[in-house]
Amino acid sequence: MSPEIIRRRVVVLGATGSIGGCTMRVARALSEKIEIVGLSGRHNKNLLLELAQEFPSAHLCAGDETSSAWLSSQLGGRHVLQGDSGLLELASLPSSDVVLVAIVGTAGLKPSLRALECGKDLAVASKEILVMAGEEVMRVARHTGSRILPVDSEHNAIFQCLEGRDHSTVKRLILTCSGGPFRQATAADLRAVTPEQALRHPTWEMGRKISIDSATLFNKGLEMIEAKWLFGIPMEKIDVVIHPQSIIHSMVEFVDGSILAQLSSTDMALPVQFALTYPYRFEGPCEPLDLAALGRLDFEKPRSDLFPSLDLARRAGSVGGTLPAVLNAANEAAVDAFLAGKLSFPGIWESVARAMDEVPFVEHPTLEELIAADLAARAAVSYGD
Ligand code: NDP
Ligand code: MG
């Protein structure tokens, strides 16, 4: 197919979120090539209503029955799906080619598996589903021949650097990390961090959960495990380097010593567009880079003494089994508790470490055992409710 005539019919799970918003910008700019055929939201029904009006032929899914009835009444009786069953239906729409999953956390796992089982391509922003069940997601994709298209900026960068190259020539993947808002903090500073401070990311504007993950560096930990599954590269070949400007989105070092990098300004619309139009490129959605104005690019070693999250994630990714699911679920629960003022900032990684020690380990888990480990990890994060 020539680039001029591609037309991708896209379902967006999590359309009312930050990545959802970037996806809408891309769809508006490339309306000849990208058709929005499905949209889901949960609490933000007003935004879902606006999007429903903008994309009148899209199928819709709201968070619950009340929101779905309200939307339907605002839309002259248009059918609106709801809840988990609605997400599964949206993920398997016969009229779609690609499902973009941008639901925060692991709630997008079952719809993602459903989309793959139906032979759809899956554009993945929700890294948590790969951390929890990467082996299963990749297995189903291989089985049905569906493509997994990475949206996370680091993985999208690596995907671009690896395009057409032999993976056996990869020496290591180098994930870049801004270092978050507390890159230069002390351990005492971290004890006093408030949710408001932790939500203020220096280079990216994102949803609340990933902003906290970026501040604890769990985001990079989750991304190491995400990279392992997406690219089939073992954990010991995945490194992290602090790069405060967030201009290089990640790099691949090959066995001959060459390092390839992908650079751009910090706008998630670019990786979203690349994933949705792959393998073609079209005029871009974000500001061009002015390297001379930028002047310099800096790199540092991550401070794993201050942020144990990277070592915890490396251990989970290396050991495998249920451990990454436990790390991920304990982190989700601990982030919620921190945002609710019930847990200190270092309490997030302390809770994760405890859950990883306490929840019984299964080496070769089924999907049901992964879900059970996820629930046990959430229960293990106690903060005196
Ligand atoms: P947001 O919190 O901004 O948006 C999350 C979306 O998911 C919203 O549409 C929300 O609906 C919906 N949602 C939340 N929980 C549920 C649920 N249980 N069931 C159904 N829908 C739900 O998150 P982001 O867009 O920031 O992040 C989405 C994913 O993308 C995350 O996994 C994140 O790690 C990843 N990612 C994000 C990046 C970013 O720049 N934001 C960069 C790279 C990856 P509503 O708002 O209507 O309640
Ligand atoms: Mg990322």
Tab-separated table of C-alpha atoms and ligand atoms in Angstrom:
chain	number	residue	atom	x	y	z
A	1	MET	CA	0.000	0.000	0.000
A	2	SER	CA	1.391	3.405	-0.863
A	3	PRO	CA	1.627	6.012	1.913
A	4	GLU	CA	-0.878	8.314	0.139
A	5	ILE	CA	-3.715	5.828	0.394
A	6	ILE	CA	-3.326	4.396	3.859
A	7	ARG	CA	-6.417	4.628	6.016
A	8	ARG	CA	-6.304	3.253	9.542
A	9	ARG	CA	-9.530	2.728	11.443
A	10	VAL	CA	-8.663	3.306	15.085
A	11	VAL	CA	-10.311	2.520	18.419
A	12	VAL	CA	-8.957	4.623	21.294
A	13	LEU	CA	-9.299	3.109	24.768
A	14	GLY	CA	-8.734	5.940	27.260
A	15	ALA	CA	-9.627	8.705	24.772
A	16	THR	CA	-10.331	11.230	27.551
A	17	GLY	CA	-6.803	11.032	29.008
A	18	SER	CA	-3.502	12.698	28.223
A	19	ILE	CA	-2.428	10.174	25.536
A	20	GLY	CA	-6.027	10.130	24.311
A	21	GLY	CA	-5.754	13.898	23.778
A	22	CYS	CA	-2.522	13.506	21.759
A	23	THR	CA	-4.254	10.847	19.666
A	24	MET	CA	-7.141	13.206	18.891
A	25	ARG	CA	-4.650	15.884	17.749
A	26	VAL	CA	-3.021	13.367	15.405
A	27	ALA	CA	-6.409	12.175	14.098
A	28	ARG	CA	-7.505	15.776	13.398
A	29	ALA	CA	-4.275	16.586	11.566
A	30	LEU	CA	-4.333	13.360	9.516
A	31	SER	CA	-8.078	12.984	9.062
A	32	GLU	CA	-7.594	11.552	5.560
A	33	LYS	CA	-5.486	8.709	6.928
A	34	ILE	CA	-6.813	8.085	10.416
A	35	GLU	CA	-10.470	7.403	11.106
A	36	ILE	CA	-11.636	7.242	14.705
A	37	VAL	CA	-14.128	4.358	14.939
A	38	GLY	CA	-14.268	3.843	18.707
A	39	LEU	CA	-13.750	5.947	21.846
A	40	SER	CA	-13.800	5.125	25.546
A	41	GLY	CA	-13.642	7.216	28.708
A	42	ARG	CA	-14.479	6.566	32.334
A	43	HIS	CA	-15.234	9.545	34.627
A	44	ASN	CA	-14.845	12.438	32.194
A	45	LYS	CA	-18.214	12.136	30.478
A	46	ASN	CA	-18.275	15.780	29.316
A	47	LEU	CA	-15.113	15.300	27.287
A	48	LEU	CA	-16.400	11.980	25.957
A	49	LEU	CA	-19.569	13.806	24.857
A	50	GLU	CA	-17.498	16.445	23.002
A	51	LEU	CA	-15.473	13.741	21.269
A	52	ALA	CA	-18.651	11.814	20.406
A	53	GLN	CA	-20.009	14.956	18.729
A	54	GLU	CA	-16.754	15.527	16.859
A	55	PHE	CA	-16.621	11.897	15.643
A	56	PRO	CA	-20.314	11.148	14.998
A	57	SER	CA	-19.816	7.662	13.599
A	58	ALA	CA	-17.550	6.413	16.410
A	59	HIS	CA	-18.749	3.662	18.733
A	60	LEU	CA	-18.658	4.794	22.371
A	61	CYS	CA	-17.988	3.257	25.764
A	62	ALA	CA	-18.557	5.088	29.059
A	63	GLY	CA	-17.369	4.094	32.538
A	64	ASP	CA	-20.724	2.945	33.929
A	65	GLU	CA	-24.425	2.626	33.282
A	66	THR	CA	-25.318	6.113	34.555
A	67	SER	CA	-22.752	7.829	32.319
A	68	SER	CA	-23.740	5.715	29.347
A	69	ALA	CA	-27.468	6.582	29.807
A	70	TRP	CA	-26.604	10.300	30.186
A	71	LEU	CA	-24.419	10.277	27.055
A	72	SER	CA	-27.006	8.421	25.070
A	73	SER	CA	-29.688	10.964	26.044
A	74	GLN	CA	-27.373	13.881	25.093
A	75	LEU	CA	-26.702	12.215	21.747
A	76	GLY	CA	-30.297	11.657	20.662
A	77	GLY	CA	-30.392	7.997	21.680
A	78	ARG	CA	-27.059	6.958	20.131
A	79	HIS	CA	-25.983	3.578	21.504
A	80	VAL	CA	-23.310	3.860	24.233
A	81	LEU	CA	-21.551	0.804	25.658
A	82	GLN	CA	-20.403	0.774	29.254
A	83	GLY	CA	-17.911	-0.722	31.726
A	84	ASP	CA	-15.563	-3.660	31.259
A	85	SER	CA	-17.899	-5.556	28.908
A	86	GLY	CA	-18.214	-2.431	26.763
A	87	LEU	CA	-14.423	-2.145	26.508
A	88	LEU	CA	-14.235	-5.750	25.302
A	89	GLU	CA	-16.866	-5.039	22.673
A	90	LEU	CA	-15.104	-1.869	21.540
A	91	ALA	CA	-11.783	-3.748	21.324
A	92	SER	CA	-13.287	-6.305	18.956
A	93	LEU	CA	-15.263	-3.989	16.624
A	94	PRO	CA	-15.201	-5.551	13.146
A	95	SER	CA	-14.790	-2.056	11.644
A	96	SER	CA	-11.360	-1.369	13.236
A	97	ASP	CA	-7.753	-2.107	12.201
A	98	VAL	CA	-5.889	-0.779	15.239
A	99	VAL	CA	-6.721	-0.528	18.925
A	100	LEU	CA	-4.736	2.088	20.829
A	101	VAL	CA	-4.734	1.289	24.523
A	102	ALA	CA	-4.126	4.321	26.750
A	103	ILE	CA	-6.018	3.329	29.879
A	104	VAL	CA	-3.969	3.974	32.968
A	105	GLY	CA	-2.936	0.816	34.864
A	106	THR	CA	-3.917	-2.744	34.028
A	107	ALA	CA	-7.646	-2.205	33.298
A	108	GLY	CA	-6.761	-2.302	29.597
A	109	LEU	CA	-5.279	-5.823	29.729
A	110	LYS	CA	-8.368	-7.881	28.850
A	111	PRO	CA	-9.528	-5.539	26.059
A	112	SER	CA	-5.972	-5.594	24.658
A	113	LEU	CA	-5.900	-9.388	24.612
A	114	ARG	CA	-9.343	-9.377	22.991
A	115	ALA	CA	-8.148	-6.985	20.268
A	116	LEU	CA	-5.140	-9.222	19.552
A	117	GLU	CA	-7.308	-12.360	19.494
A	118	CYS	CA	-9.424	-10.622	16.838
A	119	GLY	CA	-6.277	-9.990	14.768
A	120	LYS	CA	-6.162	-6.221	15.330
A	121	ASP	CA	-2.907	-4.331	15.623
A	122	LEU	CA	-2.355	-3.014	19.155
A	123	ALA	CA	-0.754	0.374	19.771
A	124	VAL	CA	0.351	0.211	23.402
A	125	ALA	CA	0.707	3.237	25.654
A	126	SER	CA	-0.401	1.329	28.770
A	127	LYS	CA	2.982	-0.099	29.760
A	128	GLU	CA	1.451	-1.688	32.867
A	129	ILE	CA	-0.235	-4.392	30.782
A	130	LEU	CA	3.119	-5.505	29.371
A	131	VAL	CA	4.711	-5.452	32.824
A	132	MET	CA	1.927	-7.580	34.241
A	133	ALA	CA	1.378	-9.992	31.360
A	134	GLY	CA	3.959	-9.266	28.648
A	135	GLU	CA	4.572	-12.935	27.875
A	136	GLU	CA	0.863	-13.582	27.259
A	137	VAL	CA	0.359	-10.387	25.232
A	138	MET	CA	3.323	-11.197	22.961
A	139	ARG	CA	2.252	-14.848	22.652
A	140	VAL	CA	-1.261	-13.943	21.477
A	141	ALA	CA	0.137	-11.347	19.047
A	142	ARG	CA	2.502	-13.946	17.555
A	143	HIS	CA	-0.333	-16.452	17.307
A	144	THR	CA	-2.696	-14.133	15.394
A	145	GLY	CA	-0.015	-12.190	13.500
A	146	SER	CA	-1.088	-8.880	15.050
A	147	ARG	CA	1.503	-6.147	15.346
A	148	ILE	CA	2.355	-4.543	18.673
A	149	LEU	CA	3.182	-0.881	18.056
A	150	PRO	CA	4.912	0.882	20.963
A	151	VAL	CA	3.605	4.345	21.874
A	152	ASP	CA	5.696	4.951	25.001
A	153	SER	CA	8.293	7.462	23.758
A	154	GLU	CA	11.346	5.381	24.764
A	155	HIS	CA	10.024	2.225	23.134
A	156	ASN	CA	8.844	4.087	20.095
A	157	ALA	CA	12.389	5.492	19.798
A	158	ILE	CA	13.915	2.006	20.102
A	159	PHE	CA	11.362	0.658	17.604
A	160	GLN	CA	12.530	3.344	15.151
A	161	CYS	CA	16.245	2.621	15.812
A	162	LEU	CA	15.728	-1.136	15.397
A	163	GLU	CA	13.582	-0.902	12.252
A	164	GLY	CA	14.769	-3.515	9.779
A	165	ARG	CA	17.799	-4.514	11.866
A	166	ASP	CA	18.807	-7.892	13.165
A	167	HIS	CA	18.034	-8.021	16.918
A	168	SER	CA	20.915	-10.456	17.463
A	169	THR	CA	23.310	-7.560	16.711
A	170	VAL	CA	21.972	-5.503	19.628
A	171	LYS	CA	24.470	-5.079	22.444
A	172	ARG	CA	22.142	-3.098	24.710
A	173	LEU	CA	19.116	-0.860	24.828
A	174	ILE	CA	19.700	2.464	26.560
A	175	LEU	CA	16.508	3.970	27.974
A	176	THR	CA	16.761	7.674	28.674
A	177	CYS	CA	15.159	9.092	31.807
A	178	SER	CA	14.603	12.756	32.683
A	179	GLY	CA	15.300	11.961	36.347
A	180	GLY	CA	11.963	13.521	37.346
A	181	PRO	CA	11.488	16.529	39.617
A	182	PHE	CA	13.728	15.181	42.422
A	183	ARG	CA	16.868	14.337	40.476
A	184	GLN	CA	19.026	16.403	42.819
A	185	ALA	CA	17.146	15.772	46.065
A	186	THR	CA	18.478	14.222	49.277
A	187	ALA	CA	16.884	11.292	51.125
A	188	ALA	CA	15.560	13.771	53.724
A	189	ASP	CA	13.985	15.934	50.991
A	190	LEU	CA	12.181	12.887	49.607
A	191	ARG	CA	10.499	12.130	52.985
A	192	ALA	CA	8.793	15.539	52.809
A	193	VAL	CA	7.631	15.414	49.173
A	194	THR	CA	3.942	16.304	48.665
A	195	PRO	CA	1.698	15.014	45.845
A	196	GLU	CA	1.609	18.533	44.379
A	197	GLN	CA	5.428	18.653	44.119
A	198	ALA	CA	5.637	15.128	42.726
A	199	LEU	CA	3.027	15.878	40.041
A	200	ARG	CA	5.167	18.705	38.624
A	201	HIS	CA	7.246	16.974	35.937
A	202	PRO	CA	10.133	19.042	34.520
A	203	THR	CA	9.790	18.105	30.831
A	204	TRP	CA	6.526	16.203	30.099
A	205	GLU	CA	2.826	16.915	30.716
A	206	MET	CA	1.131	13.632	31.552
A	207	GLY	CA	-1.636	11.952	33.546
A	208	ARG	CA	-1.340	11.796	37.351
A	209	LYS	CA	-0.242	8.186	37.783
A	210	ILE	CA	2.614	8.324	35.291
A	211	SER	CA	3.733	11.690	36.689
A	212	ILE	CA	4.194	10.100	40.119
A	213	ASP	CA	5.872	7.072	38.503
A	214	SER	CA	8.303	9.459	36.823
A	215	ALA	CA	9.091	11.107	40.155
A	216	THR	CA	9.834	7.756	41.894
A	217	LEU	CA	11.595	6.378	38.754
A	218	PHE	CA	9.197	3.430	38.820
A	219	ASN	CA	8.182	4.646	35.372
A	220	LYS	CA	11.662	3.777	34.103
A	221	GLY	CA	11.580	0.498	36.017
A	222	LEU	CA	8.281	-0.432	34.355
A	223	GLU	CA	9.761	0.618	31.016
A	224	MET	CA	12.753	-1.728	31.410
A	225	ILE	CA	10.337	-4.650	31.761
A	226	GLU	CA	8.186	-3.270	28.914
A	227	ALA	CA	11.294	-3.192	26.678
A	228	LYS	CA	12.209	-6.769	27.572
A	229	TRP	CA	8.866	-8.030	26.226
A	230	LEU	CA	8.484	-5.685	23.277
A	231	PHE	CA	11.925	-6.343	21.824
A	232	GLY	CA	12.778	-9.780	23.259
A	233	ILE	CA	15.949	-8.417	24.882
A	234	PRO	CA	17.061	-9.805	28.283
A	235	MET	CA	17.069	-7.464	31.299
A	236	GLU	CA	20.876	-7.490	31.590
A	237	LYS	CA	21.070	-5.808	28.176
A	238	ILE	CA	18.730	-2.976	29.191
A	239	ASP	CA	20.338	0.108	30.734
A	240	VAL	CA	19.067	3.465	31.929
A	241	VAL	CA	20.818	6.809	31.629
A	242	ILE	CA	19.601	10.100	33.083
A	243	HIS	CA	19.148	12.707	30.357
A	244	PRO	CA	17.463	15.762	31.906
A	245	GLN	CA	16.504	17.503	28.626
A	246	SER	CA	14.354	14.546	27.378
A	247	ILE	CA	15.414	15.212	23.778
A	248	ILE	CA	16.963	11.802	23.053
A	249	HIS	CA	14.060	9.439	23.674
A	250	SER	CA	16.233	6.302	23.839
A	251	MET	CA	19.112	4.568	22.068
A	252	VAL	CA	20.285	1.204	20.778
A	253	GLU	CA	23.932	0.157	20.983
A	254	PHE	CA	24.978	-2.497	18.436
A	255	VAL	CA	27.774	-5.058	18.770
A	256	ASP	CA	30.133	-2.997	16.588
A	257	GLY	CA	29.906	-0.075	19.039
A	258	SER	CA	27.537	2.120	17.004
A	259	ILE	CA	24.777	3.797	18.980
A	260	LEU	CA	21.590	4.914	17.185
A	261	ALA	CA	19.326	7.437	18.873
A	262	GLN	CA	15.969	9.063	18.132
A	263	LEU	CA	15.541	12.755	18.981
A	264	SER	CA	12.560	15.102	18.938
A	265	SER	CA	10.834	17.689	21.084
A	266	THR	CA	8.784	16.379	24.017
A	267	ASP	CA	5.344	15.778	22.540
A	268	MET	CA	3.659	12.381	22.766
A	269	ALA	CA	1.715	13.114	19.561
A	270	LEU	CA	4.824	12.106	17.594
A	271	PRO	CA	5.113	8.513	18.897
A	272	VAL	CA	1.319	8.187	18.688
A	273	GLN	CA	1.435	9.241	15.023
A	274	PHE	CA	4.353	6.947	14.199
A	275	ALA	CA	2.552	3.984	15.792
A	276	LEU	CA	-0.721	4.704	13.972
A	277	THR	CA	0.796	5.288	10.536
A	278	TYR	CA	3.687	2.776	10.735
A	279	PRO	CA	5.644	2.109	8.582
A	280	TYR	CA	4.897	5.406	6.812
A	281	ARG	CA	5.864	8.901	7.864
A	282	PHE	CA	3.799	12.044	7.380
A	283	GLU	CA	4.235	15.679	8.301
A	284	GLY	CA	4.760	15.805	12.049
A	285	PRO	CA	2.555	17.112	14.834
A	286	CYS	CA	5.222	18.631	17.082
A	287	GLU	CA	7.624	21.584	17.199
A	288	PRO	CA	10.823	21.029	15.198
A	289	LEU	CA	14.010	20.739	17.253
A	290	ASP	CA	16.423	23.650	17.269
A	291	LEU	CA	19.645	21.916	18.322
A	292	ALA	CA	21.762	25.066	18.305
A	293	ALA	CA	19.264	26.823	20.592
A	294	LEU	CA	19.311	23.780	22.832
A	295	GLY	CA	23.095	23.996	23.052
A	296	ARG	CA	23.823	20.823	24.988
A	297	LEU	CA	22.589	17.385	25.936
A	298	ASP	CA	23.577	16.036	29.371
A	299	PHE	CA	23.828	12.509	30.714
A	300	GLU	CA	24.243	11.108	34.239
A	301	LYS	CA	24.141	7.787	36.009
A	302	PRO	CA	20.813	7.147	37.775
A	303	ARG	CA	20.968	7.367	41.579
A	304	SER	CA	19.774	3.935	42.566
A	305	ASP	CA	20.839	4.571	46.187
A	306	LEU	CA	18.175	7.291	46.409
A	307	PHE	CA	15.556	5.645	44.170
A	308	PRO	CA	15.402	1.855	44.871
A	309	SER	CA	12.672	1.539	42.227
A	310	LEU	CA	15.126	0.797	39.415
A	311	ASP	CA	16.757	-2.112	41.280
A	312	LEU	CA	13.364	-3.473	42.345
A	313	ALA	CA	12.191	-3.440	38.729
A	314	ARG	CA	15.407	-5.021	37.472
A	315	ARG	CA	14.957	-7.809	40.018
A	316	ALA	CA	11.302	-8.306	39.064
A	317	GLY	CA	12.094	-8.332	35.353
A	318	SER	CA	15.006	-10.764	35.763
A	319	VAL	CA	13.195	-13.201	38.072
A	320	GLY	CA	9.960	-13.043	36.030
A	321	GLY	CA	6.967	-15.209	36.982
A	322	THR	CA	4.458	-13.279	39.066
A	323	LEU	CA	7.038	-10.787	40.410
A	324	PRO	CA	6.572	-8.032	37.774
A	325	ALA	CA	2.768	-8.237	38.229
A	326	VAL	CA	3.253	-7.848	41.984
A	327	LEU	CA	5.618	-4.892	41.554
A	328	ASN	CA	3.225	-3.212	39.152
A	329	ALA	CA	0.046	-3.714	41.187
A	330	ALA	CA	1.690	-2.735	44.491
A	331	ASN	CA	2.996	0.395	42.789
A	332	GLU	CA	-0.462	1.303	41.440
A	333	ALA	CA	-2.014	0.897	44.891
A	334	ALA	CA	0.822	2.795	46.585
A	335	VAL	CA	0.586	5.695	44.096
A	336	ASP	CA	-3.162	5.978	44.813
A	337	ALA	CA	-2.417	5.984	48.553
A	338	PHE	CA	0.282	8.645	48.127
A	339	LEU	CA	-2.034	10.857	46.047
A	340	ALA	CA	-4.724	10.448	48.734
A	341	GLY	CA	-2.261	11.667	51.384
A	342	LYS	CA	-2.139	8.252	53.108
A	343	LEU	CA	1.442	7.287	52.299
A	344	SER	CA	4.765	9.146	52.195
A	345	PHE	CA	6.686	9.434	48.938
A	346	PRO	CA	9.375	6.858	49.930
A	347	GLY	CA	6.455	4.781	51.267
A	348	ILE	CA	5.699	3.988	47.611
A	349	TRP	CA	8.857	1.933	47.025
A	350	GLU	CA	8.835	0.620	50.611
A	351	SER	CA	5.339	-0.787	49.970
A	352	VAL	CA	6.394	-2.276	46.643
A	353	ALA	CA	9.457	-3.958	48.184
A	354	ARG	CA	7.314	-5.423	50.976
A	355	ALA	CA	4.696	-6.754	48.555
A	356	MET	CA	7.441	-8.351	46.432
A	357	ASP	CA	8.709	-10.185	49.541
A	358	GLU	CA	5.288	-11.142	50.894
A	359	VAL	CA	3.119	-12.222	47.952
A	360	PRO	CA	3.617	-15.935	47.138
A	361	PHE	CA	5.684	-16.395	43.975
A	362	VAL	CA	4.621	-18.474	40.947
A	363	GLU	CA	7.328	-19.129	38.366
A	364	HIS	CA	5.163	-19.984	35.321
A	365	PRO	CA	1.831	-18.297	36.026
A	366	THR	CA	-1.377	-18.595	34.028
A	367	LEU	CA	-3.322	-15.403	33.314
A	368	GLU	CA	-5.593	-16.224	36.283
A	369	GLU	CA	-2.552	-16.598	38.568
A	370	LEU	CA	-1.214	-13.245	37.361
A	371	ILE	CA	-4.558	-11.630	38.162
A	372	ALA	CA	-4.535	-13.285	41.608
A	373	ALA	CA	-0.970	-12.030	42.245
A	374	ASP	CA	-2.060	-8.542	41.178
A	375	LEU	CA	-4.931	-8.593	43.688
A	376	ALA	CA	-2.734	-10.002	46.472
A	377	ALA	CA	-0.159	-7.255	45.878
A	378	ARG	CA	-2.820	-4.540	46.109
A	379	ALA	CA	-4.017	-6.060	49.382
A	380	ALA	CA	-0.431	-6.181	50.696
A	381	VAL	CA	-0.109	-2.402	50.324
A	382	SER	CA	-1.630	-1.389	53.637
A	383	TYR	CA	-1.472	2.188	54.782
A	384	GLY	CA	-3.766	2.228	57.776
A	385	ASP	CA	-7.092	3.037	56.117
B	1	NDP	P1	-4.636	9.668	32.067
B	1	NDP	O1	-4.903	9.480	33.526
B	1	NDP	O2	-4.471	11.043	31.544
B	1	NDP	O3	-5.823	8.960	31.212
B	1	NDP	C1	-6.231	7.666	31.480
B	1	NDP	C2	-7.414	7.277	30.591
B	1	NDP	O4	-7.906	5.993	30.981
B	1	NDP	C3	-8.603	8.208	30.700
B	1	NDP	O5	-9.292	8.200	29.477
B	1	NDP	C4	-9.467	7.551	31.789
B	1	NDP	O6	-10.825	7.935	31.707
B	1	NDP	C5	-9.275	6.093	31.435
B	1	NDP	N1	-9.384	5.164	32.561
B	1	NDP	C6	-8.729	5.239	33.736
B	1	NDP	N2	-9.010	4.158	34.500
B	1	NDP	C7	-9.865	3.389	33.775
B	1	NDP	C8	-10.519	2.144	34.026
B	1	NDP	N3	-10.355	1.485	35.178
B	1	NDP	N4	-11.309	1.641	33.056
B	1	NDP	C9	-11.491	2.298	31.895
B	1	NDP	N5	-10.905	3.483	31.605
B	1	NDP	C10	-10.094	4.008	32.544
B	1	NDP	O7	-3.382	8.758	31.717
B	1	NDP	P2	-2.263	8.964	30.592
B	1	NDP	O8	-2.910	9.284	29.281
B	1	NDP	O9	-1.197	9.841	31.104
B	1	NDP	O10	-1.628	7.509	30.532
B	1	NDP	C11	-2.301	6.416	29.930
B	1	NDP	C12	-1.319	5.265	29.789
B	1	NDP	O11	-0.291	5.675	28.885
B	1	NDP	C13	-0.611	4.901	31.105
B	1	NDP	O12	-0.430	3.529	31.138
B	1	NDP	C14	0.733	5.607	31.006
B	1	NDP	O13	1.746	4.931	31.707
B	1	NDP	C15	0.980	5.540	29.502
B	1	NDP	N6	1.860	6.594	29.007
B	1	NDP	C16	1.503	7.916	29.158
B	1	NDP	C17	2.337	8.928	28.712
B	1	NDP	C18	1.935	10.375	28.825
B	1	NDP	O14	2.671	11.237	28.333
B	1	NDP	N7	0.813	10.708	29.405
B	1	NDP	C19	3.650	8.625	28.104
B	1	NDP	C20	3.894	7.209	27.940
B	1	NDP	C21	3.029	6.244	28.403
B	1	NDP	P3	-11.403	9.274	32.471
B	1	NDP	O15	-10.324	10.309	32.432
B	1	NDP	O16	-12.594	9.658	31.605
B	1	NDP	O17	-11.795	8.867	33.845
B	2	MG	MG	8.062	6.689	28.598
